[in-house]
Amino acid sequence: MAEMPKSTDVQEAMKKQIGELRREMNKINRQLADRAGELSEEASGWYEGASERASRAAGQLRAGAQTVSETVQQNPGTISSALVLGGIIGFAVGFLAGQVNGDNNRRWY
């Protein structure tokens, strides 16, 4: 019959396994911390890039709006004439589209 291991031998084996598990957990924790740091730096880079692009786009929009505003201020008659002409063309297109429909006996009410 096989001998039963002594309780001290079992305790020593368990302590050894626990120590190995702790070392392995510490190693995994360090790897996770390193990876989290890398991801944080990467996300920060994405944010800075997006922020820079948004800032440039906003500046371009401001410049475009200022140009349009100056043009309208310098040529108010031209702008209002263009808007009236656009309205007339839109009305004509709508009227013609309604006539093409073919049902001339419809009532307006």
PDB file of N, CA and C in Angstrom:
ATOM      1  N   MET A   1       0.823  -1.169   0.000  1.00  0.00           N
ATOM      2  CA  MET A   1       0.000   0.000   0.000  1.00  0.00           C
ATOM      3  C   MET A   1       0.880   1.251   0.000  1.00  0.00           C
ATOM      4  N   ALA A   2       0.428   2.303  -0.757  1.00  0.00           N
ATOM      5  CA  ALA A   2       1.230   3.522  -0.888  1.00  0.00           C
ATOM      6  C   ALA A   2       1.104   4.356   0.376  1.00  0.00           C
ATOM      7  N   GLU A   3       2.202   5.014   0.664  1.00  0.00           N
ATOM      8  CA  GLU A   3       2.199   5.872   1.846  1.00  0.00           C
ATOM      9  C   GLU A   3       1.473   7.171   1.569  1.00  0.00           C
ATOM     10  N   MET A   4       0.772   7.686   2.539  1.00  0.00           N
ATOM     11  CA  MET A   4       0.087   8.972   2.449  1.00  0.00           C
ATOM     12  C   MET A   4       1.138  10.066   2.597  1.00  0.00           C
ATOM     13  N   PRO A   5       1.064  11.093   1.768  1.00  0.00           N
ATOM     14  CA  PRO A   5       2.028  12.171   1.928  1.00  0.00           C
ATOM     15  C   PRO A   5       1.789  12.899   3.250  1.00  0.00           C
ATOM     16  N   LYS A   6       2.870  13.375   3.796  1.00  0.00           N
ATOM     17  CA  LYS A   6       2.770  14.107   5.060  1.00  0.00           C
ATOM     18  C   LYS A   6       2.099  15.447   4.821  1.00  0.00           C
ATOM     19  N   SER A   7       1.444  15.942   5.841  1.00  0.00           N
ATOM     20  CA  SER A   7       0.729  17.220   5.707  1.00  0.00           C
ATOM     21  C   SER A   7       1.706  18.350   5.415  1.00  0.00           C
ATOM     22  N   THR A   8       2.913  18.256   5.917  1.00  0.00           N
ATOM     23  CA  THR A   8       3.896  19.315   5.630  1.00  0.00           C
ATOM     24  C   THR A   8       4.292  19.292   4.158  1.00  0.00           C
ATOM     25  N   ASP A   9       4.379  18.082   3.578  1.00  0.00           N
ATOM     26  CA  ASP A   9       4.707  17.976   2.155  1.00  0.00           C
ATOM     27  C   ASP A   9       3.584  18.587   1.307  1.00  0.00           C
ATOM     28  N   VAL A  10       2.340  18.325   1.689  1.00  0.00           N
ATOM     29  CA  VAL A  10       1.189  18.861   0.965  1.00  0.00           C
ATOM     30  C   VAL A  10       1.173  20.382   1.088  1.00  0.00           C
ATOM     31  N   GLN A  11       1.436  20.882   2.288  1.00  0.00           N
ATOM     32  CA  GLN A  11       1.457  22.321   2.506  1.00  0.00           C
ATOM     33  C   GLN A  11       2.559  22.980   1.678  1.00  0.00           C
ATOM     34  N   GLU A  12       3.713  22.358   1.637  1.00  0.00           N
ATOM     35  CA  GLU A  12       4.829  22.908   0.866  1.00  0.00           C
ATOM     36  C   GLU A  12       4.490  22.927  -0.627  1.00  0.00           C
ATOM     37  N   ALA A  13       3.855  21.879  -1.116  1.00  0.00           N
ATOM     38  CA  ALA A  13       3.471  21.818  -2.525  1.00  0.00           C
ATOM     39  C   ALA A  13       2.437  22.897  -2.839  1.00  0.00           C
ATOM     40  N   MET A  14       1.482  23.095  -1.928  1.00  0.00           N
ATOM     41  CA  MET A  14       0.471  24.128  -2.127  1.00  0.00           C
ATOM     42  C   MET A  14       1.095  25.517  -2.088  1.00  0.00           C
ATOM     43  N   LYS A  15       2.018  25.749  -1.161  1.00  0.00           N
ATOM     44  CA  LYS A  15       2.694  27.042  -1.088  1.00  0.00           C
ATOM     45  C   LYS A  15       3.459  27.316  -2.380  1.00  0.00           C
ATOM     46  N   LYS A  16       4.091  26.283  -2.910  1.00  0.00           N
ATOM     47  CA  LYS A  16       4.840  26.423  -4.160  1.00  0.00           C
ATOM     48  C   LYS A  16       3.890  26.774  -5.313  1.00  0.00           C
ATOM     49  N   GLN A  17       2.755  26.082  -5.391  1.00  0.00           N
ATOM     50  CA  GLN A  17       1.782  26.363  -6.452  1.00  0.00           C
ATOM     51  C   GLN A  17       1.192  27.762  -6.307  1.00  0.00           C
ATOM     52  N   ILE A  18       0.912  28.155  -5.068  1.00  0.00           N
ATOM     53  CA  ILE A  18       0.365  29.493  -4.819  1.00  0.00           C
ATOM     54  C   ILE A  18       1.380  30.553  -5.233  1.00  0.00           C
ATOM     55  N   GLY A  19       2.647  30.336  -4.924  1.00  0.00           N
ATOM     56  CA  GLY A  19       3.700  31.267  -5.326  1.00  0.00           C
ATOM     57  C   GLY A  19       3.800  31.383  -6.840  1.00  0.00           C
ATOM     58  N   GLU A  20       3.724  30.246  -7.518  1.00  0.00           N
ATOM     59  CA  GLU A  20       3.764  30.267  -8.981  1.00  0.00           C
ATOM     60  C   GLU A  20       2.558  31.017  -9.554  1.00  0.00           C
ATOM     61  N   LEU A  21       1.388  30.769  -8.973  1.00  0.00           N
ATOM     62  CA  LEU A  21       0.186  31.468  -9.432  1.00  0.00           C
ATOM     63  C   LEU A  21       0.293  32.976  -9.214  1.00  0.00           C
ATOM     64  N   ARG A  22       0.860  33.375  -8.074  1.00  0.00           N
ATOM     65  CA  ARG A  22       1.032  34.805  -7.799  1.00  0.00           C
ATOM     66  C   ARG A  22       1.978  35.442  -8.808  1.00  0.00           C
ATOM     67  N   ARG A  23       3.081  34.761  -9.105  1.00  0.00           N
ATOM     68  CA  ARG A  23       4.031  35.284 -10.093  1.00  0.00           C
ATOM     69  C   ARG A  23       3.362  35.413 -11.468  1.00  0.00           C
ATOM     70  N   GLU A  24       2.591  34.413 -11.817  1.00  0.00           N
ATOM     71  CA  GLU A  24       1.893  34.435 -13.108  1.00  0.00           C
ATOM     72  C   GLU A  24       0.859  35.566 -13.143  1.00  0.00           C
ATOM     73  N   MET A  25       0.124  35.770 -12.051  1.00  0.00           N
ATOM     74  CA  MET A  25      -0.856  36.858 -11.979  1.00  0.00           C
ATOM     75  C   MET A  25      -0.163  38.222 -12.076  1.00  0.00           C
ATOM     76  N   ASN A  26       0.971  38.373 -11.398  1.00  0.00           N
ATOM     77  CA  ASN A  26       1.720  39.632 -11.478  1.00  0.00           C
ATOM     78  C   ASN A  26       2.186  39.896 -12.908  1.00  0.00           C
ATOM     79  N   LYS A  27       2.641  38.842 -13.570  1.00  0.00           N
ATOM     80  CA  LYS A  27       3.080  38.973 -14.964  1.00  0.00           C
ATOM     81  C   LYS A  27       1.914  39.404 -15.855  1.00  0.00           C
ATOM     82  N   ILE A  28       0.754  38.784 -15.670  1.00  0.00           N
ATOM     83  CA  ILE A  28      -0.431  39.132 -16.456  1.00  0.00           C
ATOM     84  C   ILE A  28      -0.862  40.569 -16.159  1.00  0.00           C
ATOM     85  N   ASN A  29      -0.832  40.967 -14.894  1.00  0.00           N
ATOM     86  CA  ASN A  29      -1.204  42.340 -14.520  1.00  0.00           C
ATOM     87  C   ASN A  29      -0.272  43.358 -15.165  1.00  0.00           C
ATOM     88  N   ARG A  30       1.034  43.073 -15.195  1.00  0.00           N
ATOM     89  CA  ARG A  30       1.983  43.980 -15.846  1.00  0.00           C
ATOM     90  C   ARG A  30       1.693  44.086 -17.344  1.00  0.00           C
ATOM     91  N   GLN A  31       1.406  42.943 -17.981  1.00  0.00           N
ATOM     92  CA  GLN A  31       1.100  42.958 -19.409  1.00  0.00           C
ATOM     93  C   GLN A  31      -0.170  43.759 -19.692  1.00  0.00           C
ATOM     94  N   LEU A  32      -1.182  43.580 -18.845  1.00  0.00           N
ATOM     95  CA  LEU A  32      -2.420  44.339 -19.014  1.00  0.00           C
ATOM     96  C   LEU A  32      -2.190  45.842 -18.826  1.00  0.00           C
ATOM     97  N   ALA A  33      -1.390  46.199 -17.838  1.00  0.00           N
ATOM     98  CA  ALA A  33      -1.100  47.610 -17.589  1.00  0.00           C
ATOM     99  C   ALA A  33      -0.341  48.211 -18.774  1.00  0.00           C
ATOM    100  N   ASP A  34       0.613  47.467 -19.314  1.00  0.00           N
ATOM    101  CA  ASP A  34       1.361  47.952 -20.470  1.00  0.00           C
ATOM    102  C   ASP A  34       0.437  48.152 -21.666  1.00  0.00           C
ATOM    103  N   ARG A  35      -0.421  47.179 -21.892  1.00  0.00           N
ATOM    104  CA  ARG A  35      -1.346  47.255 -23.031  1.00  0.00           C
ATOM    105  C   ARG A  35      -2.331  48.410 -22.838  1.00  0.00           C
ATOM    106  N   ALA A  36      -2.807  48.608 -21.630  1.00  0.00           N
ATOM    107  CA  ALA A  36      -3.725  49.714 -21.351  1.00  0.00           C
ATOM    108  C   ALA A  36      -3.034  51.054 -21.623  1.00  0.00           C
ATOM    109  N   GLY A  37      -1.774  51.159 -21.251  1.00  0.00           N
ATOM    110  CA  GLY A  37      -1.014  52.381 -21.526  1.00  0.00           C
ATOM    111  C   GLY A  37      -0.867  52.629 -23.015  1.00  0.00           C
ATOM    112  N   GLU A  38      -0.591  51.571 -23.772  1.00  0.00           N
ATOM    113  CA  GLU A  38      -0.467  51.699 -25.223  1.00  0.00           C
ATOM    114  C   GLU A  38      -1.791  52.153 -25.846  1.00  0.00           C
ATOM    115  N   LEU A  39      -2.881  51.532 -25.395  1.00  0.00           N
ATOM    116  CA  LEU A  39      -4.194  51.894 -25.931  1.00  0.00           C
ATOM    117  C   LEU A  39      -4.564  53.334 -25.580  1.00  0.00           C
ATOM    118  N   SER A  40      -4.186  53.751 -24.377  1.00  0.00           N
ATOM    119  CA  SER A  40      -4.463  55.123 -23.968  1.00  0.00           C
ATOM    120  C   SER A  40      -3.712  56.115 -24.853  1.00  0.00           C
ATOM    121  N   GLU A  41      -2.452  55.829 -25.136  1.00  0.00           N
ATOM    122  CA  GLU A  41      -1.668  56.705 -26.011  1.00  0.00           C
ATOM    123  C   GLU A  41      -2.252  56.736 -27.418  1.00  0.00           C
ATOM    124  N   GLU A  42      -2.682  55.584 -27.903  1.00  0.00           N
ATOM    125  CA  GLU A  42      -3.268  55.494 -29.241  1.00  0.00           C
ATOM    126  C   GLU A  42      -4.566  56.292 -29.315  1.00  0.00           C
ATOM    127  N   ALA A  43      -5.413  56.152 -28.307  1.00  0.00           N
ATOM    128  CA  ALA A  43      -6.679  56.886 -28.276  1.00  0.00           C
ATOM    129  C   ALA A  43      -6.424  58.387 -28.182  1.00  0.00           C
ATOM    130  N   SER A  44      -5.419  58.762 -27.415  1.00  0.00           N
ATOM    131  CA  SER A  44      -5.074  60.174 -27.290  1.00  0.00           C
ATOM    132  C   SER A  44      -4.641  60.733 -28.637  1.00  0.00           C
ATOM    133  N   GLY A  45      -3.876  59.953 -29.385  1.00  0.00           N
ATOM    134  CA  GLY A  45      -3.450  60.376 -30.718  1.00  0.00           C
ATOM    135  C   GLY A  45      -4.625  60.546 -31.657  1.00  0.00           C
ATOM    136  N   TRP A  46      -5.582  59.627 -31.589  1.00  0.00           N
ATOM    137  CA  TRP A  46      -6.782  59.733 -32.432  1.00  0.00           C
ATOM    138  C   TRP A  46      -7.565  60.988 -32.068  1.00  0.00           C
ATOM    139  N   TYR A  47      -7.701  61.238 -30.782  1.00  0.00           N
ATOM    140  CA  TYR A  47      -8.458  62.406 -30.335  1.00  0.00           C
ATOM    141  C   TYR A  47      -7.777  63.694 -30.804  1.00  0.00           C
ATOM    142  N   GLU A  48      -6.465  63.764 -30.646  1.00  0.00           N
ATOM    143  CA  GLU A  48      -5.747  64.970 -31.051  1.00  0.00           C
ATOM    144  C   GLU A  48      -5.871  65.195 -32.552  1.00  0.00           C
ATOM    145  N   GLY A  49      -5.791  64.113 -33.328  1.00  0.00           N
ATOM    146  CA  GLY A  49      -5.924  64.235 -34.776  1.00  0.00           C
ATOM    147  C   GLY A  49      -7.316  64.709 -35.172  1.00  0.00           C
ATOM    148  N   ALA A  50      -8.333  64.136 -34.551  1.00  0.00           N
ATOM    149  CA  ALA A  50      -9.711  64.532 -34.857  1.00  0.00           C
ATOM    150  C   ALA A  50      -9.954  65.977 -34.429  1.00  0.00           C
ATOM    151  N   SER A  51      -9.421  66.351 -33.294  1.00  0.00           N
ATOM    152  CA  SER A  51      -9.590  67.714 -32.798  1.00  0.00           C
ATOM    153  C   SER A  51      -8.929  68.710 -33.749  1.00  0.00           C
ATOM    154  N   GLU A  52      -7.752  68.371 -34.228  1.00  0.00           N
ATOM    155  CA  GLU A  52      -7.037  69.249 -35.156  1.00  0.00           C
ATOM    156  C   GLU A  52      -7.813  69.397 -36.468  1.00  0.00           C
ATOM    157  N   ARG A  53      -8.339  68.280 -36.994  1.00  0.00           N
ATOM    158  CA  ARG A  53      -9.109  68.340 -38.237  1.00  0.00           C
ATOM    159  C   ARG A  53     -10.385  69.156 -38.050  1.00  0.00           C
ATOM    160  N   ALA A  54     -11.054  68.982 -36.917  1.00  0.00           N
ATOM    161  CA  ALA A  54     -12.274  69.738 -36.650  1.00  0.00           C
ATOM    162  C   ALA A  54     -11.970  71.229 -36.538  1.00  0.00           C
ATOM    163  N   SER A  55     -10.863  71.562 -35.931  1.00  0.00           N
ATOM    164  CA  SER A  55     -10.473  72.962 -35.791  1.00  0.00           C
ATOM    165  C   SER A  55     -10.198  73.587 -37.159  1.00  0.00           C
ATOM    166  N   ARG A  56      -9.493  72.844 -38.019  1.00  0.00           N
ATOM    167  CA  ARG A  56      -9.222  73.353 -39.370  1.00  0.00           C
ATOM    168  C   ARG A  56     -10.522  73.533 -40.154  1.00  0.00           C
ATOM    169  N   ALA A  57     -11.435  72.546 -40.046  1.00  0.00           N
ATOM    170  CA  ALA A  57     -12.711  72.631 -40.761  1.00  0.00           C
ATOM    171  C   ALA A  57     -13.516  73.834 -40.275  1.00  0.00           C
ATOM    172  N   ALA A  58     -13.532  74.065 -38.972  1.00  0.00           N
ATOM    173  CA  ALA A  58     -14.267  75.212 -38.430  1.00  0.00           C
ATOM    174  C   ALA A  58     -13.668  76.519 -38.942  1.00  0.00           C
ATOM    175  N   GLY A  59     -12.353  76.594 -39.015  1.00  0.00           N
ATOM    176  CA  GLY A  59     -11.702  77.795 -39.545  1.00  0.00           C
ATOM    177  C   GLY A  59     -12.060  78.028 -41.003  1.00  0.00           C
ATOM    178  N   GLN A  60     -12.102  76.952 -41.786  1.00  0.00           N
ATOM    179  CA  GLN A  60     -12.465  77.084 -43.199  1.00  0.00           C
ATOM    180  C   GLN A  60     -13.919  77.515 -43.343  1.00  0.00           C
ATOM    181  N   LEU A  61     -14.794  76.972 -42.504  1.00  0.00           N
ATOM    182  CA  LEU A  61     -16.196  77.381 -42.547  1.00  0.00           C
ATOM    183  C   LEU A  61     -16.360  78.857 -42.188  1.00  0.00           C
ATOM    184  N   ARG A  62     -15.616  79.298 -41.172  1.00  0.00           N
ATOM    185  CA  ARG A  62     -15.679  80.714 -40.790  1.00  0.00           C
ATOM    186  C   ARG A  62     -15.217  81.602 -41.942  1.00  0.00           C
ATOM    187  N   ALA A  63     -14.117  81.200 -42.593  1.00  0.00           N
ATOM    188  CA  ALA A  63     -13.596  81.989 -43.711  1.00  0.00           C
ATOM    189  C   ALA A  63     -14.599  82.018 -44.858  1.00  0.00           C
ATOM    190  N   GLY A  64     -15.208  80.871 -45.163  1.00  0.00           N
ATOM    191  CA  GLY A  64     -16.212  80.822 -46.230  1.00  0.00           C
ATOM    192  C   GLY A  64     -17.431  81.671 -45.909  1.00  0.00           C
ATOM    193  N   ALA A  65     -17.884  81.596 -44.663  1.00  0.00           N
ATOM    194  CA  ALA A  65     -19.049  82.391 -44.253  1.00  0.00           C
ATOM    195  C   ALA A  65     -18.735  83.880 -44.322  1.00  0.00           C
ATOM    196  N   GLN A  66     -17.529  84.244 -43.948  1.00  0.00           N
ATOM    197  CA  GLN A  66     -17.145  85.652 -43.995  1.00  0.00           C
ATOM    198  C   GLN A  66     -17.091  86.136 -45.453  1.00  0.00           C
ATOM    199  N   THR A  67     -16.593  85.296 -46.349  1.00  0.00           N
ATOM    200  CA  THR A  67     -16.532  85.659 -47.766  1.00  0.00           C
ATOM    201  C   THR A  67     -17.938  85.858 -48.328  1.00  0.00           C
ATOM    202  N   VAL A  68     -18.840  84.939 -48.014  1.00  0.00           N
ATOM    203  CA  VAL A  68     -20.225  85.062 -48.483  1.00  0.00           C
ATOM    204  C   VAL A  68     -20.867  86.320 -47.908  1.00  0.00           C
ATOM    205  N   SER A  69     -20.630  86.557 -46.636  1.00  0.00           N
ATOM    206  CA  SER A  69     -21.204  87.734 -45.989  1.00  0.00           C
ATOM    207  C   SER A  69     -20.698  89.021 -46.653  1.00  0.00           C
ATOM    208  N   GLU A  70     -19.417  89.093 -46.944  1.00  0.00           N
ATOM    209  CA  GLU A  70     -18.860  90.281 -47.602  1.00  0.00           C
ATOM    210  C   GLU A  70     -19.445  90.452 -49.001  1.00  0.00           C
ATOM    211  N   THR A  71     -19.610  89.347 -49.722  1.00  0.00           N
ATOM    212  CA  THR A  71     -20.179  89.417 -51.067  1.00  0.00           C
ATOM    213  C   THR A  71     -21.605  89.934 -51.023  1.00  0.00           C
ATOM    214  N   VAL A  72     -22.391  89.445 -50.076  1.00  0.00           N
ATOM    215  CA  VAL A  72     -23.779  89.904 -49.942  1.00  0.00           C
ATOM    216  C   VAL A  72     -23.815  91.379 -49.581  1.00  0.00           C
ATOM    217  N   GLN A  73     -22.932  91.807 -48.700  1.00  0.00           N
ATOM    218  CA  GLN A  73     -22.920  93.215 -48.297  1.00  0.00           C
ATOM    219  C   GLN A  73     -22.510  94.123 -49.456  1.00  0.00           C
ATOM    220  N   GLN A  74     -21.591  93.645 -50.283  1.00  0.00           N
ATOM    221  CA  GLN A  74     -21.110  94.467 -51.383  1.00  0.00           C
ATOM    222  C   GLN A  74     -22.087  94.467 -52.566  1.00  0.00           C
ATOM    223  N   ASN A  75     -22.872  93.405 -52.720  1.00  0.00           N
ATOM    224  CA  ASN A  75     -23.763  93.271 -53.873  1.00  0.00           C
ATOM    225  C   ASN A  75     -25.179  92.865 -53.442  1.00  0.00           C
ATOM    226  N   PRO A  76     -25.876  93.675 -52.672  1.00  0.00           N
ATOM    227  CA  PRO A  76     -27.207  93.257 -52.206  1.00  0.00           C
ATOM    228  C   PRO A  76     -28.213  93.114 -53.342  1.00  0.00           C
ATOM    229  N   GLY A  77     -28.119  93.935 -54.370  1.00  0.00           N
ATOM    230  CA  GLY A  77     -29.047  93.856 -55.487  1.00  0.00           C
ATOM    231  C   GLY A  77     -28.858  92.578 -56.285  1.00  0.00           C
ATOM    232  N   THR A  78     -27.632  92.194 -56.487  1.00  0.00           N
ATOM    233  CA  THR A  78     -27.339  90.983 -57.251  1.00  0.00           C
ATOM    234  C   THR A  78     -27.857  89.755 -56.519  1.00  0.00           C
ATOM    235  N   ILE A  79     -27.647  89.712 -55.232  1.00  0.00           N
ATOM    236  CA  ILE A  79     -28.080  88.559 -54.439  1.00  0.00           C
ATOM    237  C   ILE A  79     -29.602  88.466 -54.431  1.00  0.00           C
ATOM    238  N   SER A  80     -30.279  89.577 -54.207  1.00  0.00           N
ATOM    239  CA  SER A  80     -31.747  89.529 -54.169  1.00  0.00           C
ATOM    240  C   SER A  80     -32.303  89.187 -55.542  1.00  0.00           C
ATOM    241  N   SER A  81     -31.666  89.672 -56.605  1.00  0.00           N
ATOM    242  CA  SER A  81     -32.111  89.321 -57.961  1.00  0.00           C
ATOM    243  C   SER A  81     -31.943  87.827 -58.205  1.00  0.00           C
ATOM    244  N   ALA A  82     -30.839  87.271 -57.747  1.00  0.00           N
ATOM    245  CA  ALA A  82     -30.601  85.836 -57.927  1.00  0.00           C
ATOM    246  C   ALA A  82     -31.634  85.020 -57.159  1.00  0.00           C
ATOM    247  N   LEU A  83     -31.996  85.452 -55.957  1.00  0.00           N
ATOM    248  CA  LEU A  83     -33.003  84.733 -55.179  1.00  0.00           C
ATOM    249  C   LEU A  83     -34.377  84.805 -55.845  1.00  0.00           C
ATOM    250  N   VAL A  84     -34.736  85.985 -56.363  1.00  0.00           N
ATOM    251  CA  VAL A  84     -36.025  86.131 -57.047  1.00  0.00           C
ATOM    252  C   VAL A  84     -36.038  85.261 -58.304  1.00  0.00           C
ATOM    253  N   LEU A  85     -34.946  85.287 -59.072  1.00  0.00           N
ATOM    254  CA  LEU A  85     -34.868  84.471 -60.282  1.00  0.00           C
ATOM    255  C   LEU A  85     -34.964  82.987 -59.933  1.00  0.00           C
ATOM    256  N   GLY A  86     -34.318  82.566 -58.860  1.00  0.00           N
ATOM    257  CA  GLY A  86     -34.412  81.169 -58.413  1.00  0.00           C
ATOM    258  C   GLY A  86     -35.831  80.800 -58.041  1.00  0.00           C
ATOM    259  N   GLY A  87     -36.545  81.720 -57.386  1.00  0.00           N
ATOM    260  CA  GLY A  87     -37.943  81.472 -57.022  1.00  0.00           C
ATOM    261  C   GLY A  87     -38.825  81.329 -58.251  1.00  0.00           C
ATOM    262  N   ILE A  88     -38.610  82.195 -59.237  1.00  0.00           N
ATOM    263  CA  ILE A  88     -39.398  82.134 -60.471  1.00  0.00           C
ATOM    264  C   ILE A  88     -39.139  80.819 -61.202  1.00  0.00           C
ATOM    265  N   ILE A  89     -37.880  80.430 -61.289  1.00  0.00           N
ATOM    266  CA  ILE A  89     -37.538  79.165 -61.957  1.00  0.00           C
ATOM    267  C   ILE A  89     -38.155  77.991 -61.203  1.00  0.00           C
ATOM    268  N   GLY A  90     -38.102  78.004 -59.905  1.00  0.00           N
ATOM    269  CA  GLY A  90     -38.704  76.935 -59.098  1.00  0.00           C
ATOM    270  C   GLY A  90     -40.199  76.850 -59.299  1.00  0.00           C
ATOM    271  N   PHE A  91     -40.865  78.020 -59.340  1.00  0.00           N
ATOM    272  CA  PHE A  91     -42.311  78.032 -59.590  1.00  0.00           C
ATOM    273  C   PHE A  91     -42.620  77.466 -60.969  1.00  0.00           C
ATOM    274  N   ALA A  92     -41.841  77.863 -61.976  1.00  0.00           N
ATOM    275  CA  ALA A  92     -42.076  77.391 -63.344  1.00  0.00           C
ATOM    276  C   ALA A  92     -41.889  75.879 -63.439  1.00  0.00           C
ATOM    277  N   VAL A  93     -40.849  75.365 -62.814  1.00  0.00           N
ATOM    278  CA  VAL A  93     -40.609  73.915 -62.832  1.00  0.00           C
ATOM    279  C   VAL A  93     -41.759  73.192 -62.141  1.00  0.00           C
ATOM    280  N   GLY A  94     -42.219  73.694 -61.023  1.00  0.00           N
ATOM    281  CA  GLY A  94     -43.345  73.078 -60.314  1.00  0.00           C
ATOM    282  C   GLY A  94     -44.625  73.127 -61.137  1.00  0.00           C
ATOM    283  N   PHE A  95     -44.858  74.253 -61.784  1.00  0.00           N
ATOM    284  CA  PHE A  95     -46.055  74.396 -62.611  1.00  0.00           C
ATOM    285  C   PHE A  95     -46.025  73.416 -63.782  1.00  0.00           C
ATOM    286  N   LEU A  96     -44.881  73.333 -64.444  1.00  0.00           N
ATOM    287  CA  LEU A  96     -44.745  72.407 -65.573  1.00  0.00           C
ATOM    288  C   LEU A  96     -44.873  70.955 -65.125  1.00  0.00           C
ATOM    289  N   ALA A  97     -44.320  70.638 -63.980  1.00  0.00           N
ATOM    290  CA  ALA A  97     -44.431  69.269 -63.469  1.00  0.00           C
ATOM    291  C   ALA A  97     -45.886  68.933 -63.180  1.00  0.00           C
ATOM    292  N   GLY A  98     -46.645  69.901 -62.708  1.00  0.00           N
ATOM    293  CA  GLY A  98     -48.067  69.681 -62.453  1.00  0.00           C
ATOM    294  C   GLY A  98     -48.853  69.514 -63.740  1.00  0.00           C
ATOM    295  N   GLN A  99     -48.456  70.201 -64.785  1.00  0.00           N
ATOM    296  CA  GLN A  99     -49.142  70.097 -66.075  1.00  0.00           C
ATOM    297  C   GLN A  99     -48.845  68.780 -66.765  1.00  0.00           C
ATOM    298  N   VAL A 100     -47.653  68.260 -66.586  1.00  0.00           N
ATOM    299  CA  VAL A 100     -47.249  67.007 -67.219  1.00  0.00           C
ATOM    300  C   VAL A 100     -48.043  65.848 -66.640  1.00  0.00           C
ATOM    301  N   ASN A 101     -48.526  65.988 -65.441  1.00  0.00           N
ATOM    302  CA  ASN A 101     -49.290  64.935 -64.787  1.00  0.00           C
ATOM    303  C   ASN A 101     -50.492  64.519 -65.622  1.00  0.00           C
ATOM    304  N   GLY A 102     -51.078  65.425 -66.386  1.00  0.00           N
ATOM    305  CA  GLY A 102     -52.101  65.080 -67.346  1.00  0.00           C
ATOM    306  C   GLY A 102     -53.529  65.199 -66.876  1.00  0.00           C
ATOM    307  N   ASP A 103     -53.800  65.260 -65.613  1.00  0.00           N
ATOM    308  CA  ASP A 103     -55.174  65.313 -65.124  1.00  0.00           C
ATOM    309  C   ASP A 103     -55.567  66.783 -64.966  1.00  0.00           C
ATOM    310  N   ASN A 104     -56.105  67.387 -66.026  1.00  0.00           N
ATOM    311  CA  ASN A 104     -56.447  68.810 -66.012  1.00  0.00           C
ATOM    312  C   ASN A 104     -57.805  69.083 -65.389  1.00  0.00           C
ATOM    313  N   ASN A 105     -58.617  68.068 -65.119  1.00  0.00           N
ATOM    314  CA  ASN A 105     -59.943  68.251 -64.559  1.00  0.00           C
ATOM    315  C   ASN A 105     -59.959  68.278 -63.038  1.00  0.00           C
ATOM    316  N   ARG A 106     -58.842  68.270 -62.434  1.00  0.00           N
ATOM    317  CA  ARG A 106     -58.795  68.304 -60.963  1.00  0.00           C
ATOM    318  C   ARG A 106     -59.246  69.644 -60.443  1.00  0.00           C
ATOM    319  N   ARG A 107     -59.826  69.616 -59.293  1.00  0.00           N
ATOM    320  CA  ARG A 107     -60.241  70.863 -58.654  1.00  0.00           C
ATOM    321  C   ARG A 107     -59.176  71.299 -57.658  1.00  0.00           C
ATOM    322  N   TRP A 108     -59.095  72.580 -57.406  1.00  0.00           N
ATOM    323  CA  TRP A 108     -58.064  73.130 -56.515  1.00  0.00           C
ATOM    324  C   TRP A 108     -58.407  72.978 -55.059  1.00  0.00           C
ATOM    325  N   TYR A 109     -59.620  72.660 -54.716  1.00  0.00           N
ATOM    326  CA  TYR A 109     -59.968  72.583 -53.305  1.00  0.00           C
ATOM    327  C   TYR A 109     -59.913  71.195 -52.763  1.00  0.00           C
TER     328      TYR A 109
END
